[in-house]
Structures are given as C-alpha cells and as structure tokens.
XYZ file of C-alpha atoms in Angstrom:
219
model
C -12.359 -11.805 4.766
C -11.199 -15.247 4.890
C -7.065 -16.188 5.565
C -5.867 -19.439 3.314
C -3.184 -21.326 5.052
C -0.220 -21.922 2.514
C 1.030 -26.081 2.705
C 3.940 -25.644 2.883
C 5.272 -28.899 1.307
C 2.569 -28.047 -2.161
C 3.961 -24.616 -2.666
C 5.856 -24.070 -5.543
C 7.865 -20.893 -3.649
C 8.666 -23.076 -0.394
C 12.415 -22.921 -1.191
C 12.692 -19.280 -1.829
C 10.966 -18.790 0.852
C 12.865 -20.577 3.130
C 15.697 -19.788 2.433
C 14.859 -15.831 2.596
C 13.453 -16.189 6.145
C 15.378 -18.969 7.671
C 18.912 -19.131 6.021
C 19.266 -15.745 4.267
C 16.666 -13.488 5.652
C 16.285 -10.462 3.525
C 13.691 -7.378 2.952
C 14.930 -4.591 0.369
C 13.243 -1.550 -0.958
C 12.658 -0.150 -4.501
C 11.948 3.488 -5.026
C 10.042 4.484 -8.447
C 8.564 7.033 -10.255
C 5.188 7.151 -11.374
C 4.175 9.368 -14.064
C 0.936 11.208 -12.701
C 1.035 13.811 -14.928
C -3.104 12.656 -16.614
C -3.731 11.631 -12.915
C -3.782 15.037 -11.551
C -4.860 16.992 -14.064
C -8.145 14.478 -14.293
C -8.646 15.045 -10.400
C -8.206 18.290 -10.352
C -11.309 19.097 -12.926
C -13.133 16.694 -10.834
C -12.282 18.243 -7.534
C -10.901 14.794 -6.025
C -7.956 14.637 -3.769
C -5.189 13.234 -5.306
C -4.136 10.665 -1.782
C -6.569 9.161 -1.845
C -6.978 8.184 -5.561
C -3.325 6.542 -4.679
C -4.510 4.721 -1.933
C -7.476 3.452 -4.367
C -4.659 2.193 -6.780
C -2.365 0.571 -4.902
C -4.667 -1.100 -3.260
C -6.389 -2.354 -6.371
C -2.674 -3.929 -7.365
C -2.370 -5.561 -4.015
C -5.859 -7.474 -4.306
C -4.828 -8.524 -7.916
C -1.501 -10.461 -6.735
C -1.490 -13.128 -3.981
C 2.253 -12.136 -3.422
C 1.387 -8.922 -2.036
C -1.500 -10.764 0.885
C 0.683 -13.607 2.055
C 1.769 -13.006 5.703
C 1.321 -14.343 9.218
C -1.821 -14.740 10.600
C -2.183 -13.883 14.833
C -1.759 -17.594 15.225
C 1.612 -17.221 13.378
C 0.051 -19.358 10.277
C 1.305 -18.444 6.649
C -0.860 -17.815 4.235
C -3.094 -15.150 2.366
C -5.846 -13.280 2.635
C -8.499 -13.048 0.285
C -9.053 -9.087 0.316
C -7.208 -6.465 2.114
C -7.799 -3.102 2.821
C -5.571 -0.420 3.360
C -4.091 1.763 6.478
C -2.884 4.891 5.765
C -1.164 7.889 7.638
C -2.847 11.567 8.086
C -1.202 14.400 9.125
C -1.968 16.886 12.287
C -0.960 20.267 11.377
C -1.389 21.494 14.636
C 1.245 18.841 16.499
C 3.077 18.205 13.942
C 2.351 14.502 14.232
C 0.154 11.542 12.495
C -2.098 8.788 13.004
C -3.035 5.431 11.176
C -6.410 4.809 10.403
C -7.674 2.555 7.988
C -10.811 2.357 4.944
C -12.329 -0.508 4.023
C -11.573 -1.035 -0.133
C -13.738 -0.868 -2.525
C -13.100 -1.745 -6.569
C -15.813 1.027 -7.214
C -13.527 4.044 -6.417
C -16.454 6.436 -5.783
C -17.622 4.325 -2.686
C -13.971 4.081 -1.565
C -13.052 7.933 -1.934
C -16.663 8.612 -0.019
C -15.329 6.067 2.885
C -11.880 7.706 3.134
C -13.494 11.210 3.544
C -15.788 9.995 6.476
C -12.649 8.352 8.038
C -10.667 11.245 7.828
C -13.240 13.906 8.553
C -13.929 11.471 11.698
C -10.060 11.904 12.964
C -9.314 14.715 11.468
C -8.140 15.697 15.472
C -7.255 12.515 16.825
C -4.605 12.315 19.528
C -3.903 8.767 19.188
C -1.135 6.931 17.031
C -4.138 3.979 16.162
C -7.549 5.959 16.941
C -9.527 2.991 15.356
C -9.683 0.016 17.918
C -11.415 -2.241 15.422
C -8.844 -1.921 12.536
C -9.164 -5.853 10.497
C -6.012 -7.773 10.589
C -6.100 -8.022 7.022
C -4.911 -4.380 6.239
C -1.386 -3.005 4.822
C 0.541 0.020 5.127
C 0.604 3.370 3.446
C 2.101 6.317 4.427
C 2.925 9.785 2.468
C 6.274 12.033 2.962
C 4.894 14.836 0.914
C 7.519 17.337 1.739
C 10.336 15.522 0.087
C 10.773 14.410 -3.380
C 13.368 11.518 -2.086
C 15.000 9.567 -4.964
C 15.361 6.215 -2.189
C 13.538 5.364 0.973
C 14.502 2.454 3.339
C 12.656 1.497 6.118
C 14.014 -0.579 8.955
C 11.431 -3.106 10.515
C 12.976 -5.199 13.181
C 10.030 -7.717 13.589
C 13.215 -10.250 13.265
C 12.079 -9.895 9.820
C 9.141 -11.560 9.997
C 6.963 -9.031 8.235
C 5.946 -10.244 4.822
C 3.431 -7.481 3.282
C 4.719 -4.862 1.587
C 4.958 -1.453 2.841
C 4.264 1.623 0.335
C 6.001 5.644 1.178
C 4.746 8.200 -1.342
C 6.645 11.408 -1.618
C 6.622 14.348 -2.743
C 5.769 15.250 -6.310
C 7.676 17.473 -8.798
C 8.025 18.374 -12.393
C 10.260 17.168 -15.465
C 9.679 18.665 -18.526
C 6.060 18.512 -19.263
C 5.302 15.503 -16.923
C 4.312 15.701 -12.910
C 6.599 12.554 -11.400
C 6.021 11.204 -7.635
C 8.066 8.683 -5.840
C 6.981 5.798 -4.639
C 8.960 3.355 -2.692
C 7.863 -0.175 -1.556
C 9.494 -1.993 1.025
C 9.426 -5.990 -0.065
C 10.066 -9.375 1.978
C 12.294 -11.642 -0.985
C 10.844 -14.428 1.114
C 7.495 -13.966 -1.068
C 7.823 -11.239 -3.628
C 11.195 -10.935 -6.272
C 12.171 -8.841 -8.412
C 9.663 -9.461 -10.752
C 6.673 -9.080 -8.560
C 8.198 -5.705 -7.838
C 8.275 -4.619 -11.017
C 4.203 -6.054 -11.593
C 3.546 -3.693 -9.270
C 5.310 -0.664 -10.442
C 4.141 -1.648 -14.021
C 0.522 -1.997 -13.131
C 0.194 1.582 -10.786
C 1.700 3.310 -13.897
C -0.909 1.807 -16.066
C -3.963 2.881 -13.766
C -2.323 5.981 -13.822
C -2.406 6.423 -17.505
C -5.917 4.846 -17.520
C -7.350 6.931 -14.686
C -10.330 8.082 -16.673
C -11.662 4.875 -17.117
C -11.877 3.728 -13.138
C -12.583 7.209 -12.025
C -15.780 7.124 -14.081
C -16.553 3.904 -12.442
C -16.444 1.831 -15.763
C-alpha cells in the first residue's frame, strides 16, 4: 500500500497540528458505547465470532477517513496511507498472556473473517509478544479487555507523543434493559483527529452495527 507525504505548507490542518505536537502536545481518550444488541444476535444464528466482526468494522471506519491513516512513516515523513490493516491482541489461556498478530483487511467481510481464523488458528500457541516478523507498517492497534465492562480507559504512550493513529480497547459487554452495550474506547492524537472526527467514528461503528445484516451478507 502506498504512503502520501502530507506538504506541510498546502494542508489545511498544519496549524492544529502544530500546535498539538510542537507547542501543546496532546493525545486524549474517549470511551463509548456501542449498541450491539442486532450484532450478536445476527452472529450468533450464523455461528460467527463476534471479535472479529469488530475488528472487520472498525477497520472499515479507519479506511473511510484519512484522519485515522496519517502518521509517521520509518523515515519519520508525515503523511497517510492508502489502506491499513489491522493488529489485534489474542489471548493464551494457558499463560495468562497475549500476542499481536495482524490480518490483512478485506471490505468483503467473509474473506476477512476466513483470514483472521487462519491467523489465529496459526498462533493459537505462540510464545512471542509479535510472532509475525513480516507484519506491514501500515497496520493499527486493537486490543480487547473482555473481562471488564470499564466505563473509561486511558492509555499512556510515551513515544514523546509522537504516535498519531488511533488506538481502539474493547471491553467487556453487558446488558441494559433489552439492549447488549460494549465499550469501546479510542485513544486519539488532537494533532490530526478532534472532536468531531471522534465522534465520525463512534457514529459510523454504531451504524454498521445496526446495519450488520447488510455487510455480513456481503451486499
């Protein structure tokens, strides 16, 4: 996938952006809800896993929004990828620890759910923290807490705040009346995504969570 340098001096977000890495530097986190109530009950007749139909959506939302693919290339060049894929945590019952291991995305979320069950069936007893050498640079992070419905979640990066891409922690989730709720919380860089990108992104899982039916039949 192909990495567009940002000039600098044509952007239209060059002075929020410097001034939220150079004079102000600032990350914050938001911590959501999403309504996932149609979600699982539409994997569950269909016998899908519902972490990987997550994974599916929020990467979808990511490829749809520049905002979320700007970051430092290894050369320490701004810009944005074209495509990312995402890396995601599993979970070794028998240590009690993880690794990161990424699948490459797919829009079709048939192919995608078929990749992420070779991946994980393929370090399903990895020892490592990053068992896959050849992870792309153009990846994000995803990682699950699905012991804990948390109501906040901060992360603390110390990259000297230099990492732009967002950063996504799914929890555990729980029931409120008639609707299934999980938490979500995003970690943002206010250098390239505000408020309002935030909320885009909230907006738009919600919606592919309403519409599930559609994208899980592939249409």
């Amino acid at each position: 996938m192909n990495f567009n340098p940002i000039d600098l001096d044509s952007w239209s977000r060059k002075p929020y952006y410097e001034h939220y890495l150079h004079d102000v530097r600032c990350t914050y986190s938001m911590t959501a809800d999403l309504d996932i109530t149609l979600l699982r009950a539409e994997l569950k007749c269909m016998g899908i896993k519902l972490y990987p139909a997550l994974i599916h959506m929020i990467t979808k939302v990511v490829n749809r929004h520049c905002e979320f693919r700007t970051c430092f290339d290894s050369e320490g060049r701004l810009g944005v990828w074209d495509r990312m894929s995402p890396s995601f945590t599993i979970f070794h019952e028998d240590e009690k620890n993880f690794s990161s291991i990424w699948t490459p995305f797919s829009e079709e979320f048939q192919t995608f759910y078929d990749h992420y069950l070779q991946k994980t069936e393929t370090y399903k007893n990895a020892k490592q923290l990053f068992p896959d050498t050849n992870e792309p640079p153009n990846t994000f992070p995803i990682s699950s807490i699905p012991w804990v419905s948390f109501t906040g979640f901060n992360l603390n990066v110390y990259t000297e705040g230099t990492y732009l891409l967002p950063i996504f922690t799914l929890g555990k989730y729980h029931g409120q009346g008639k609707k299934i709720l999980l938490p979500l919380s995003v970690q943002f860089h206010h250098a390239v995504c505000d408020g309002y990108h935030a909320g885009v992104l909230f907006n738009e899982l919600q919606e592919l969570a309403v519409g599930c039916k559609s994208w899980l039949a592939g249409k």
